[in-house]
Short mmCIF file of C-alpha atoms and ligand atoms in Angstrom, two decimals:
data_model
loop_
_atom_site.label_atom_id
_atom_site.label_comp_id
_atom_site.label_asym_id
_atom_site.label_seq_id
_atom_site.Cartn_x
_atom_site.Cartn_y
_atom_site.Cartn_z
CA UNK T 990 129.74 115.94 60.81
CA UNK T 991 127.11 115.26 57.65
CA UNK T 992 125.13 111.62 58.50
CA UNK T 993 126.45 110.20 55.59
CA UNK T 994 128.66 107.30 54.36
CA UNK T 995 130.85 107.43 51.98
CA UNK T 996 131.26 104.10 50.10
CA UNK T 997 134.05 103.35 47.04
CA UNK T 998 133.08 100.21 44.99
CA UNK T 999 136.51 98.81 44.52
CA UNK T 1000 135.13 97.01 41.43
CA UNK T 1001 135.12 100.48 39.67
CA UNK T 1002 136.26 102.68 41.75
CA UNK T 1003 133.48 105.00 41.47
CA UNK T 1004 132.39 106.52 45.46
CA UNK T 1005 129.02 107.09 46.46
CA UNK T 1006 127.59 109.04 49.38
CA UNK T 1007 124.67 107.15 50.88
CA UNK T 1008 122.39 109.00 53.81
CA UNK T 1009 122.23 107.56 57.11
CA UNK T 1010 119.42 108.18 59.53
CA UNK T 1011 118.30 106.94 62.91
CA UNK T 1012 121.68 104.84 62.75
CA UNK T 1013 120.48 103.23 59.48
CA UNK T 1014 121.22 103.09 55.77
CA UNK T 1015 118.40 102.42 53.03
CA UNK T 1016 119.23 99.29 51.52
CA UNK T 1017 117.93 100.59 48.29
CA UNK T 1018 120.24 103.10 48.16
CA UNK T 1019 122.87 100.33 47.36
CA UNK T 1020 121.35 99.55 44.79
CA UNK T 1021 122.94 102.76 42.78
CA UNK T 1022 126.09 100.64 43.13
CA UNK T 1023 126.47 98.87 39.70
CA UNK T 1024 129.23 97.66 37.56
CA UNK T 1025 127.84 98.60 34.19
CA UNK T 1026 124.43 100.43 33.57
CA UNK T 1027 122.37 97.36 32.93
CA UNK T 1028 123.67 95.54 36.48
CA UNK T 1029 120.90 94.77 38.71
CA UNK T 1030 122.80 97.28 41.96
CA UNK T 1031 124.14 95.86 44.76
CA UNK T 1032 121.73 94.17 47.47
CA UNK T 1033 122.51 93.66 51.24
CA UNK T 1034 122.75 89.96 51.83
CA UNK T 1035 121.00 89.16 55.74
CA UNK T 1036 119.22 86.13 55.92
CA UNK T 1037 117.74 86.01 59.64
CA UNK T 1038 118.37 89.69 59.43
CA UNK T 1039 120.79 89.52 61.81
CA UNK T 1040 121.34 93.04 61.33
CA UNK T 1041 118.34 94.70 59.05
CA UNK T 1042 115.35 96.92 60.50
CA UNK T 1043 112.51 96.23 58.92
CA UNK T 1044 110.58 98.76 59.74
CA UNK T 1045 110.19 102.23 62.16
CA UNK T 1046 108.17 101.39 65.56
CA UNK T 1047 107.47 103.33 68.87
CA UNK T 1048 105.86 100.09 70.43
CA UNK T 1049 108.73 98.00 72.39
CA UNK T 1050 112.26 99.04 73.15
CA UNK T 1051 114.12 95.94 73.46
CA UNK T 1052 118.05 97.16 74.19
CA UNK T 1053 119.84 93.73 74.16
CA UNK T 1054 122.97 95.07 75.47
CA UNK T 1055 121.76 96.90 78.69
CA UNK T 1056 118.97 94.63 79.26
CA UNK T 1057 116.10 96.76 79.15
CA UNK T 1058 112.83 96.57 77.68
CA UNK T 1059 110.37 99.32 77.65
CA UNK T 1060 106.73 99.05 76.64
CA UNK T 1061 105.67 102.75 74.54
CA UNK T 1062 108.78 104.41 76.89
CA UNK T 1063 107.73 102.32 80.18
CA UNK T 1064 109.95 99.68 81.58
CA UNK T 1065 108.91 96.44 82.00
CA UNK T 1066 109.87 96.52 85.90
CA UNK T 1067 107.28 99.06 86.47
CA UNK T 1068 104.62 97.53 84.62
CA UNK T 1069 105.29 94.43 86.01
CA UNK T 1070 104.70 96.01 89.60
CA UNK T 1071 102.10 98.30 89.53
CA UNK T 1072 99.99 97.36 85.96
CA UNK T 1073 98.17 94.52 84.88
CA UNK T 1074 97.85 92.45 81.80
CA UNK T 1075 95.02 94.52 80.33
CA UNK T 1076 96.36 98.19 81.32
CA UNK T 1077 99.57 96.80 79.15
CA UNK T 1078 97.21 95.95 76.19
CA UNK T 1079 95.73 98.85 75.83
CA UNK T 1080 99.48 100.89 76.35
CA UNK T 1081 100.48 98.55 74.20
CA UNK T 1082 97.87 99.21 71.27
CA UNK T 1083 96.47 102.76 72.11
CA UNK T 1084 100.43 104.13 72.70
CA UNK T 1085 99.35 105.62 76.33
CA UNK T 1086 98.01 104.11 80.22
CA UNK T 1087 94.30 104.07 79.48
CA UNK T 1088 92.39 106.99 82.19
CA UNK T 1089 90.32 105.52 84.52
CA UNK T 1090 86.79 105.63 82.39
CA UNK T 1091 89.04 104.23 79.51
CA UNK T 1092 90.44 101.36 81.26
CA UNK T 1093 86.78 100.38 82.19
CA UNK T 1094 85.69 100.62 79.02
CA UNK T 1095 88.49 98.61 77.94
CA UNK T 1096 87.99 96.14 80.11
CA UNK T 1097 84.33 95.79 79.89
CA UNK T 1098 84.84 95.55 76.27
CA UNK T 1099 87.37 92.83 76.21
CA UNK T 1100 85.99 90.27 79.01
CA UNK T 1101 82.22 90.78 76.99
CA UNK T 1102 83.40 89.62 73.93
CA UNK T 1103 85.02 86.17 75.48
CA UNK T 1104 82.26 83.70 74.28
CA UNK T 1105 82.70 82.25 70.53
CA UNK T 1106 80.05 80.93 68.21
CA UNK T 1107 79.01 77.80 68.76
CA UNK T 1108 80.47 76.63 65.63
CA UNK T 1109 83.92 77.69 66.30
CA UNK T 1110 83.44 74.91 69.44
CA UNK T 1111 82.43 72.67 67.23
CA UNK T 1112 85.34 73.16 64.82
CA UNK T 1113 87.64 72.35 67.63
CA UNK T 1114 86.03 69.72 69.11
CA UNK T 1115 86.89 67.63 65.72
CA UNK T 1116 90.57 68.09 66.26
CA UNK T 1117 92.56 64.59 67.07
CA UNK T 1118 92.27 63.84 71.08
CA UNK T 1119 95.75 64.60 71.12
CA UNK T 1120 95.66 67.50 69.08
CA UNK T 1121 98.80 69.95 70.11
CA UNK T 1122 97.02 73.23 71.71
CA UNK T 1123 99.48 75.53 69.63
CA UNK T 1124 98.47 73.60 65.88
CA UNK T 1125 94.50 73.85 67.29
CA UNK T 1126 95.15 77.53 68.04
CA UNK T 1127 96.58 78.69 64.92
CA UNK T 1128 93.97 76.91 63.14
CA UNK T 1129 91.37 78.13 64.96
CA UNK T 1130 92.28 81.85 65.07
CA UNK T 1131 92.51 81.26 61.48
CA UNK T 1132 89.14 80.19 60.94
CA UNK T 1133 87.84 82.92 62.83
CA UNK T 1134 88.11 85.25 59.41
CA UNK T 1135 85.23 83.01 57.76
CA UNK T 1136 83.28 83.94 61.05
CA UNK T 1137 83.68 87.70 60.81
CA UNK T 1138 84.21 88.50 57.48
CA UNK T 1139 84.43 91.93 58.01
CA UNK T 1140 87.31 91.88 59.30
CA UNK T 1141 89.15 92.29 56.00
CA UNK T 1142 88.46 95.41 56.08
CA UNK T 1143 91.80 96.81 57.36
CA UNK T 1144 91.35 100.40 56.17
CA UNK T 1145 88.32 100.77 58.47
CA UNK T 1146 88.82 101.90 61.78
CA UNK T 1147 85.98 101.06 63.49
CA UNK T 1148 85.86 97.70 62.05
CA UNK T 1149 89.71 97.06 63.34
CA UNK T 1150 88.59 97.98 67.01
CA UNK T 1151 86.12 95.34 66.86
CA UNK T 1152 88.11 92.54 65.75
CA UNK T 1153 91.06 93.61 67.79
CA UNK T 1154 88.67 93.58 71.02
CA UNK T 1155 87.30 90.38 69.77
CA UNK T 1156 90.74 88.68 69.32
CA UNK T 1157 92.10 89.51 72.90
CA UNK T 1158 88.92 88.40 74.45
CA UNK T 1159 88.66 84.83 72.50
CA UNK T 1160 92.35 83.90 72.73
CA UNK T 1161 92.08 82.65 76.14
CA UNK T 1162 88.86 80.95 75.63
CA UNK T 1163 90.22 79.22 72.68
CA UNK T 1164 93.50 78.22 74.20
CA UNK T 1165 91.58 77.09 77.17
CA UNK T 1166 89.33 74.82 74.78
CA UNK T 1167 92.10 73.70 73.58
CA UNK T 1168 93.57 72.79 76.81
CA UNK T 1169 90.12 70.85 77.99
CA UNK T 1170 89.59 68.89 74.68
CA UNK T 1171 93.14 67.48 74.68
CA UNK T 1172 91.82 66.24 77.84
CA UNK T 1173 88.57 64.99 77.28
CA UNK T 1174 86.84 67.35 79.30
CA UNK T 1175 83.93 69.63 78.20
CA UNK T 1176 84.35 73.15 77.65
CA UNK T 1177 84.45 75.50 80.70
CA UNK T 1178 82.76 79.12 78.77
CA UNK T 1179 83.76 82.21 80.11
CA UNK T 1180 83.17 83.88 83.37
CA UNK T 1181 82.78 87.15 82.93
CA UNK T 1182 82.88 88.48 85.96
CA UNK T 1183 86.39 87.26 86.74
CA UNK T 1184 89.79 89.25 85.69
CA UNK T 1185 91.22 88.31 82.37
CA UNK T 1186 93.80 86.02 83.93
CA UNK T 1187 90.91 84.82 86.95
CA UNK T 1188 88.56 83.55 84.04
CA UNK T 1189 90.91 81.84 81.71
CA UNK T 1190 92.23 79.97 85.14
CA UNK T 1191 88.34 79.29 85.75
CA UNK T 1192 88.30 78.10 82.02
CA UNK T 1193 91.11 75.63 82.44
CA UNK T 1194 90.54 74.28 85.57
CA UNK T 1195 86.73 74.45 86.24
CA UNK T 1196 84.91 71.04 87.12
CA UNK T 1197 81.72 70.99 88.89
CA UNK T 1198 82.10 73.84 91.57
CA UNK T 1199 79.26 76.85 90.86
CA UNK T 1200 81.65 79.17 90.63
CA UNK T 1201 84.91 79.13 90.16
CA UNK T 1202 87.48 81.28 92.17
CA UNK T 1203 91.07 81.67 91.24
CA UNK T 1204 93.70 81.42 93.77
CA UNK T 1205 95.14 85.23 93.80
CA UNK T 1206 98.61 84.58 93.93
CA UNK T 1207 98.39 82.17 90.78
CA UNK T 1208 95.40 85.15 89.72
CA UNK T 1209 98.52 87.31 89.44
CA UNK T 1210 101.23 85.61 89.25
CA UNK T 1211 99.15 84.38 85.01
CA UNK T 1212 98.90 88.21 85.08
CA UNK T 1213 102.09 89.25 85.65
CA UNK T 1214 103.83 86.24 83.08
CA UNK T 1215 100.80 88.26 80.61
CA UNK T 1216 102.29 91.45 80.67
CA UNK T 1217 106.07 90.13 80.33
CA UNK T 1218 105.14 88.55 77.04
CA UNK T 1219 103.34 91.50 75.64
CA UNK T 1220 105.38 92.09 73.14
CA UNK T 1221 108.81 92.02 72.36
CA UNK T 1222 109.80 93.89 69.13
CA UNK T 1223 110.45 92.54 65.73
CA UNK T 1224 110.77 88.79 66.79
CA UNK T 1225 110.03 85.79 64.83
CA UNK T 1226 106.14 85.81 65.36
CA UNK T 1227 105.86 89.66 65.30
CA UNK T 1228 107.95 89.80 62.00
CA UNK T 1229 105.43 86.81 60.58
CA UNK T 1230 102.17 88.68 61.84
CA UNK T 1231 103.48 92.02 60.14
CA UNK T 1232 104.52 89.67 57.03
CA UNK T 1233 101.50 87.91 56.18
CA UNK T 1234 99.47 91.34 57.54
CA UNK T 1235 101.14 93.29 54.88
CA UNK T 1236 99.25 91.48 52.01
CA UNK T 1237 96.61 93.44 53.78
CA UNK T 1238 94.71 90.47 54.56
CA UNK T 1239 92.39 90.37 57.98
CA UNK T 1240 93.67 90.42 61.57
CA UNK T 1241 92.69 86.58 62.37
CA UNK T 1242 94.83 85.56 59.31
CA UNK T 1243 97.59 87.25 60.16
CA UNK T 1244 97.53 86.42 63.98
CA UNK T 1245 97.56 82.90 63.15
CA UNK T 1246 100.35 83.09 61.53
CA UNK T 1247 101.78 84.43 64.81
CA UNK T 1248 100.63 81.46 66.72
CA UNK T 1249 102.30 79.26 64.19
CA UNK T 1250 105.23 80.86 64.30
CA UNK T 1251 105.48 80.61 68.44
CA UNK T 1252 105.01 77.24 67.96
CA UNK T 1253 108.32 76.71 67.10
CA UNK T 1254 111.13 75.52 69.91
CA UNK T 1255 113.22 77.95 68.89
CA UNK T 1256 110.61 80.84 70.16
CA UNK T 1257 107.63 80.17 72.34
CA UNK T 1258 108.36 76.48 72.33
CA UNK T 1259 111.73 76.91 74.47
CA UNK T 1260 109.80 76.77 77.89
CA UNK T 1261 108.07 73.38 77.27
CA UNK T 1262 111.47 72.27 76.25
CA UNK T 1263 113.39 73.61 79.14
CA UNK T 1264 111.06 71.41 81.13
CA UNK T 1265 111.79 68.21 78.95
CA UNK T 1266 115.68 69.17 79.41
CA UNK T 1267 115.38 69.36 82.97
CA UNK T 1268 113.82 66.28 83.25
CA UNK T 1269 116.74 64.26 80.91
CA UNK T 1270 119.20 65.93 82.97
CA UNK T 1271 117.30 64.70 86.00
CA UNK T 1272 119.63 65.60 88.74
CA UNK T 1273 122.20 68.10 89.91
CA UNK T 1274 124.80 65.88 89.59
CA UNK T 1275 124.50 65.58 86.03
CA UNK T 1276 124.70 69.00 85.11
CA UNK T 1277 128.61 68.84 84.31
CA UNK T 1278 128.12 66.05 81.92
CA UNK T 1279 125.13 67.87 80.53
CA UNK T 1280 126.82 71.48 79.84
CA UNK T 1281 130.11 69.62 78.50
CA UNK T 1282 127.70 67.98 75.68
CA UNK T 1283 126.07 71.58 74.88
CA UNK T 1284 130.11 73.22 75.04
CA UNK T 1285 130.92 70.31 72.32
CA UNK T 1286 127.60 71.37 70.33
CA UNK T 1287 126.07 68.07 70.87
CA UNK T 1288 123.11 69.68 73.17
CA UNK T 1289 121.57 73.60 73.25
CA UNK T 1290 120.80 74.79 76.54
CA UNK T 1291 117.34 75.58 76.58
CA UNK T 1292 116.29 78.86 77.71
CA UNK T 1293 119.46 80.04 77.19
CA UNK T 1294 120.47 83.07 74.77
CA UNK T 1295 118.97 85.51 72.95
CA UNK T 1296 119.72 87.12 69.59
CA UNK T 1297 119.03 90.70 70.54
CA UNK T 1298 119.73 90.37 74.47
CA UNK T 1299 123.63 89.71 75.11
CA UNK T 1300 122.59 90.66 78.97
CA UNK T 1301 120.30 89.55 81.68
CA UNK T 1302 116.89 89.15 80.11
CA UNK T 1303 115.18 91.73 82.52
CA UNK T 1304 111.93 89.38 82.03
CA UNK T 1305 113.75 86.76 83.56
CA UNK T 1306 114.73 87.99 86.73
CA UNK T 1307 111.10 89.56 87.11
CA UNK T 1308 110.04 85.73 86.66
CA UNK T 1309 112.59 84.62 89.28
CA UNK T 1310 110.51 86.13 91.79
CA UNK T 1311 106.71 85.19 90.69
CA UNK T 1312 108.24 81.99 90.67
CA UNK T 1313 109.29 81.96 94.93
CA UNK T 1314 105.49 83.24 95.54
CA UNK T 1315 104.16 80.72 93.10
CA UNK T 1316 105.89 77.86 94.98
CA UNK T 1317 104.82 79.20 98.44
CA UNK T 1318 101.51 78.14 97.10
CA UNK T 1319 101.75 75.58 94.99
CA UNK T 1320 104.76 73.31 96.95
CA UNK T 1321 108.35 74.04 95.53
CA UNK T 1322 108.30 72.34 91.92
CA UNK T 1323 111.80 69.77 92.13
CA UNK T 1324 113.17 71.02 88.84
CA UNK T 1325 113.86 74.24 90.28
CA UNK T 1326 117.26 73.31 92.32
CA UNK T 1327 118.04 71.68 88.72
CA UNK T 1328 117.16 75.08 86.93
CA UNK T 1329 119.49 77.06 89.73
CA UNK T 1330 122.71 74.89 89.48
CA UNK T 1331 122.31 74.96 85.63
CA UNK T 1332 121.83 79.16 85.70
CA UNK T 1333 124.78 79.20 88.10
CA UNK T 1334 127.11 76.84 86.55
CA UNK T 1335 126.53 78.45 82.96
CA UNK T 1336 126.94 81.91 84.17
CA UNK T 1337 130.47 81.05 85.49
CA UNK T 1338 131.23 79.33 82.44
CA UNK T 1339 133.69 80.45 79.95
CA UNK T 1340 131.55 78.97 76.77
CA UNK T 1341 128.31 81.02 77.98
CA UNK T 1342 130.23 83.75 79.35
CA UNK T 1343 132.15 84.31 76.24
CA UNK T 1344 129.06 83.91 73.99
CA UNK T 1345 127.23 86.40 76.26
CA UNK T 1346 124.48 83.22 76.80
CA UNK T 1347 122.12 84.81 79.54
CA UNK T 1348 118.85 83.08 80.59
CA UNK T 1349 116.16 83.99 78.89
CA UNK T 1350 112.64 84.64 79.42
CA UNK T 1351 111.48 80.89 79.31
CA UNK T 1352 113.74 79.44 81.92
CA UNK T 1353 111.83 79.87 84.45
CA UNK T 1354 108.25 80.65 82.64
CA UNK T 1355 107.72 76.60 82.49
CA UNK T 1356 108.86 75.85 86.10
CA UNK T 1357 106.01 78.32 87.10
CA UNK T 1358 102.87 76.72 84.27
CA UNK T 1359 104.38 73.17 85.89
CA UNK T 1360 104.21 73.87 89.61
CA UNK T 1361 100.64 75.32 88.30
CA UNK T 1362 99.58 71.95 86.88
CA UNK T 1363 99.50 73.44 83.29
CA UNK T 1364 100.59 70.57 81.08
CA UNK T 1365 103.79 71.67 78.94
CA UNK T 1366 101.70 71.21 75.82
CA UNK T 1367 99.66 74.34 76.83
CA UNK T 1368 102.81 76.32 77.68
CA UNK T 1369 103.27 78.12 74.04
CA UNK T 1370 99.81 78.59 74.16
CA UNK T 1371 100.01 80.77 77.57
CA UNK T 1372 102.45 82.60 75.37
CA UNK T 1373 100.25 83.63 72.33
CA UNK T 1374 96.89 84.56 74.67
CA UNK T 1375 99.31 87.77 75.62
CA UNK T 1376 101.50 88.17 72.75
CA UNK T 1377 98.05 89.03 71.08
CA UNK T 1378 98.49 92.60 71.83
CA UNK T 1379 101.69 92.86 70.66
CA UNK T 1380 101.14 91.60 67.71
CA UNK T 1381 97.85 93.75 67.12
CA UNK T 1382 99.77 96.90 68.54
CA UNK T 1383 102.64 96.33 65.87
CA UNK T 1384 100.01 94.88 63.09
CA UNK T 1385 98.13 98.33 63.56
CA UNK T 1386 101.08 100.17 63.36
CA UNK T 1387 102.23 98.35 60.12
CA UNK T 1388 99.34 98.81 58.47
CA UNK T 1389 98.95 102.66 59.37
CA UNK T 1390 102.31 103.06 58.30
CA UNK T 1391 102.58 104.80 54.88
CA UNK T 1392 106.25 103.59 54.52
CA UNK T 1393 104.90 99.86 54.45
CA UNK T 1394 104.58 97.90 51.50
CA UNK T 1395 104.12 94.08 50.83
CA UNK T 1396 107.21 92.63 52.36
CA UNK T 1397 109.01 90.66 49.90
CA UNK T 1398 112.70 90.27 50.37
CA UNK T 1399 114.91 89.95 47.46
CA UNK T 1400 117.06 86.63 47.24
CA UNK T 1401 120.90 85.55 45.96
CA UNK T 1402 119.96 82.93 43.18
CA UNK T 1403 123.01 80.18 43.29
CA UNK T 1404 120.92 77.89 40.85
CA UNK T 1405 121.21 76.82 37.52
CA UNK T 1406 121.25 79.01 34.37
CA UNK T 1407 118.90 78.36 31.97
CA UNK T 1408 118.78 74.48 30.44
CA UNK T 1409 116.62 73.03 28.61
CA UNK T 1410 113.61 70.98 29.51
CA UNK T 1411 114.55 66.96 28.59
CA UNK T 1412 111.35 64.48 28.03
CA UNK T 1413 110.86 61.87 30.15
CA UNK T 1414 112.38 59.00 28.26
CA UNK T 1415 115.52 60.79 27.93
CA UNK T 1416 116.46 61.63 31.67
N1 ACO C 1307 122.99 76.72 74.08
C1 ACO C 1307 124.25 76.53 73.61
N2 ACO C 1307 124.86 77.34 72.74
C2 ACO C 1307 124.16 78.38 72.31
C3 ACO C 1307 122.85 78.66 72.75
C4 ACO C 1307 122.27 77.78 73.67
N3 ACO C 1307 121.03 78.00 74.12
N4 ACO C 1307 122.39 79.78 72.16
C5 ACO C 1307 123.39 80.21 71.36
N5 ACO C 1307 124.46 79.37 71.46
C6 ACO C 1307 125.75 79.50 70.81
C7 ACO C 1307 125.68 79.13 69.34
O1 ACO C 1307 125.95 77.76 69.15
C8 ACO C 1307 126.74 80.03 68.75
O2 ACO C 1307 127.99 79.47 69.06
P1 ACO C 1307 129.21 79.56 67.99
O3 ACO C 1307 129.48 81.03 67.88
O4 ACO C 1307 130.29 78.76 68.59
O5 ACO C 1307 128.68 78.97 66.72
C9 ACO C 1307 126.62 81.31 69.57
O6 ACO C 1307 126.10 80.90 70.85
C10 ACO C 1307 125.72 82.37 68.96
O7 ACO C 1307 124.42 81.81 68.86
P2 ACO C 1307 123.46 81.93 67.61
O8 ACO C 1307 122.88 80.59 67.32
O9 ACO C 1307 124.15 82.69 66.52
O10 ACO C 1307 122.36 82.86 68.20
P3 ACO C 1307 120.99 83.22 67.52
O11 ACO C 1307 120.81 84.66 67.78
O12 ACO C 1307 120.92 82.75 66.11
O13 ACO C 1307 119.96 82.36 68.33
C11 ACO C 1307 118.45 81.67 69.98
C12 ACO C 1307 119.20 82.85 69.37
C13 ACO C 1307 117.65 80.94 68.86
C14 ACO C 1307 117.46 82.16 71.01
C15 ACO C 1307 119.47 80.71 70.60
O14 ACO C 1307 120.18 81.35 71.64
C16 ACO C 1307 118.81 79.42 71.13
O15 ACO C 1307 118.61 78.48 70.36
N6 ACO C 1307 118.46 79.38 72.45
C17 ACO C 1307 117.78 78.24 72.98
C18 ACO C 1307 116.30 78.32 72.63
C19 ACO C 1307 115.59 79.37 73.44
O16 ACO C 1307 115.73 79.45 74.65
N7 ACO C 1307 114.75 80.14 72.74
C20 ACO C 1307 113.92 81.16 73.38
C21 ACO C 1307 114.34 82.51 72.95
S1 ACO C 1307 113.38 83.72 73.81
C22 ACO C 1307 111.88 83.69 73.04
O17 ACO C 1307 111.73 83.33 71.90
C23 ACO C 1307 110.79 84.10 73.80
#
């Protein structure tokens, strides 16, 4: 068997073998395809890119169809019960576990480079009251580049393990300032002697106690919802960080544009708005009505589906649990028996079942951040403080990749042809 396929263009009836490798043809090498020598070749049409790689990665395995998702060959299960949050960051980034003098140096590293300048404090204490904690994120990881303007230097590697340290270590401190001034309460700064998840709980939830000690089943339970969102593959934020990073400009830059794109309800905003669909449904009993409006397209379930997994989302059922020890502390939040009847309805359903509709990661992420008194606003955020290392891991690959270029699709123009310009008066 040669890994080729053999293509006729029915147009002219010319055939053309075109290489296939790793289970992939080159979209350039349609481009041979023409109908007369001066035709621009055909182009593969895939907006969403529903089915285009864009690139070659050995960070995340994400197999939709068996539900499994492996971190650099290691699946999420095991992670989940013997790693934590930081030992995934540096898998995650460095492509191996970290050995025991590593991981301390790691971890020193990061949870010493928590504080940010005063100025950046300042710059987000101007934000609206009611700023949204994802729009003051973005914005401020953004404006981090004007406060370490090395960082453009991409090609440099000791200059990218600085501002890759740096970023992990101040996106928990800026979330959590976030958090405080959409409440009117003063900044909490880092605690550096607490874990990564201890200290950002210390920075959220501080008020005049001298020192501030994290519950450890909610200690762990931020820890463990850290490493699930690690990373996930070439989704919408990851594909935007490696976007904007491939104009080569500096990490903060092209982070933000990660935060931005988690934003969205469609990605990291679907857990706040599970929460505000539980809450309109209100009680069990409503459930039928609610499900026959999302059968009739009239509502989306929330937390529901998944464009690559068309299977349990293994995240999800790791979540399931945190979620029991999370209420044993915290009292049982009343959405959950909502959340259950809705999972158990849908899964018997024939409009889920036939559409492969599984829940996803953020069903049950926002039940958790509620019963933990994190307002829904903040939720996104708690997505982008650990989806940080993914995107550095896959940024750092991307740029160390000599098969990456600028990314610039191509596009079907179905516009005008040319016309001329008409003045003013004559329109
Ligand atoms: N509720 C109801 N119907 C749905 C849902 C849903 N949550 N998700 C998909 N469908 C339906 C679609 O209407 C479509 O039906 P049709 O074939 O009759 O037209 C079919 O299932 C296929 O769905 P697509 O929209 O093609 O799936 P796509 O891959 O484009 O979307 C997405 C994936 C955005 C996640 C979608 O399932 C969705 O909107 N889910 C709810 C939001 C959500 O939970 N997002 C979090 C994703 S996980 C994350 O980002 C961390």
């Amino acid at each position: 068997m040669t890994d080729t396929l053999s293509v006729t263009d029915n147009r002219t009836g010319k055939s053309y073998e075109i290489g296939i490798e790793n289970g992939t043809i080159r979209a350039i090498d349609l481009r041979q395809i023409k109908v007369t020598g001066g035709d621009f070749g055909l182009m593969s049409f895939d907006p969403a890119y529903l089915n285009t790689a864009s690139c070659e990665s050995r960070v995340t395995l994400v197999d939709g169809e068996n539900g499994v998702l492996r971190y650099r060959g290691i699946p999420i299960e095991q992670l989940a019960e013997h790693s934590t949050f930081l030992e995934v960051a540096y898998l995650l980034i460095h492509g191996d576990l970290p050995g025991a003098s590593q991981l301390a140096a790691w971890t020193y590293s990061v949870t010493t480079h928590t504080f940010i300048h005063e100025n950046v404090k300042k710059f987000m204490d101007e934000f609206r009251y009611d700023a949204h904690p994802m729009g003051m994120l973005s914005a401020t990881v953004a404006a981090l580049s004007t406060f370490y303007p090395s960082a453009r230097l991409i090609h440099d590697p000791a200059e990218r393990v600085k501002h890759l340290h740096r970023l992990l270590a101040k996106m928990p401190t800026i979330a959590a300032f976030a958090y405080r001034h959409s409440l009117g309460l003063p900044f909490v700064y880092p605690d550096n002697d607490l874990s990564y998840a201890g200290n950002f709980l210390n920075m959220l939830f501080k008020f005049s106690e001298v020192k501030y000690e994290p519950n450890p089943v909610l200690e762990r339970a931020v820890d463990l919802l850290f490493i699930l969102h690690a990373d996930h593959g070439q989704n919408c934020s990851t594909t935007s960080v490696r976007t904007v990073g491939s104009s080569q400009v500096d990490p903060y830059s092209a982070v933000a544009a990660g935060v931005a794109a988690l934003y969205g309800p469609l990605h990291g905003g679907a857990n706040e708005a599970v929460l505000h669909m539980l809450k309109r449904i209100g009680s069990v009993k409503n459930i039928p009505a609610f499900l026959a409006r999302v059968r009739t397209g009239e509502e989306r379930l929330m937390g529901f589906g998944h464009r690559v997994y068309k299977n349990y989302d293994p995240r999800a059922r790791i979540i399931k649990k945190v979620a029991d020890e999370v209420f044993e502390v915290t009292g049982r939040n009343p959405l959950l028996d909502i959340a259950l009847e809705v999972e158990r309805i849908a899964l018997e359903d024939e409009y889920f079942v036939k559409r492969r509709l599984y829940p996803n990661v953020d069903f049950y992420s926002g039940l958790i951040y509620q019963a933990m008194e994190i307002p829904t606003d903040m939720f996104s955020a708690l997505f982008a403080i650990p989806r940080t290392a993914g995107w550095l891991a896959q940024w750092l690959e991307m740029i160390t990749d000599p098969k990456q270029r600028i990314a610039r699709p191509r596009q079907v123009y179905l516009g005008k042809s040319e016309r001329p310009f008409v003045a003013i008066e004559d329109r």
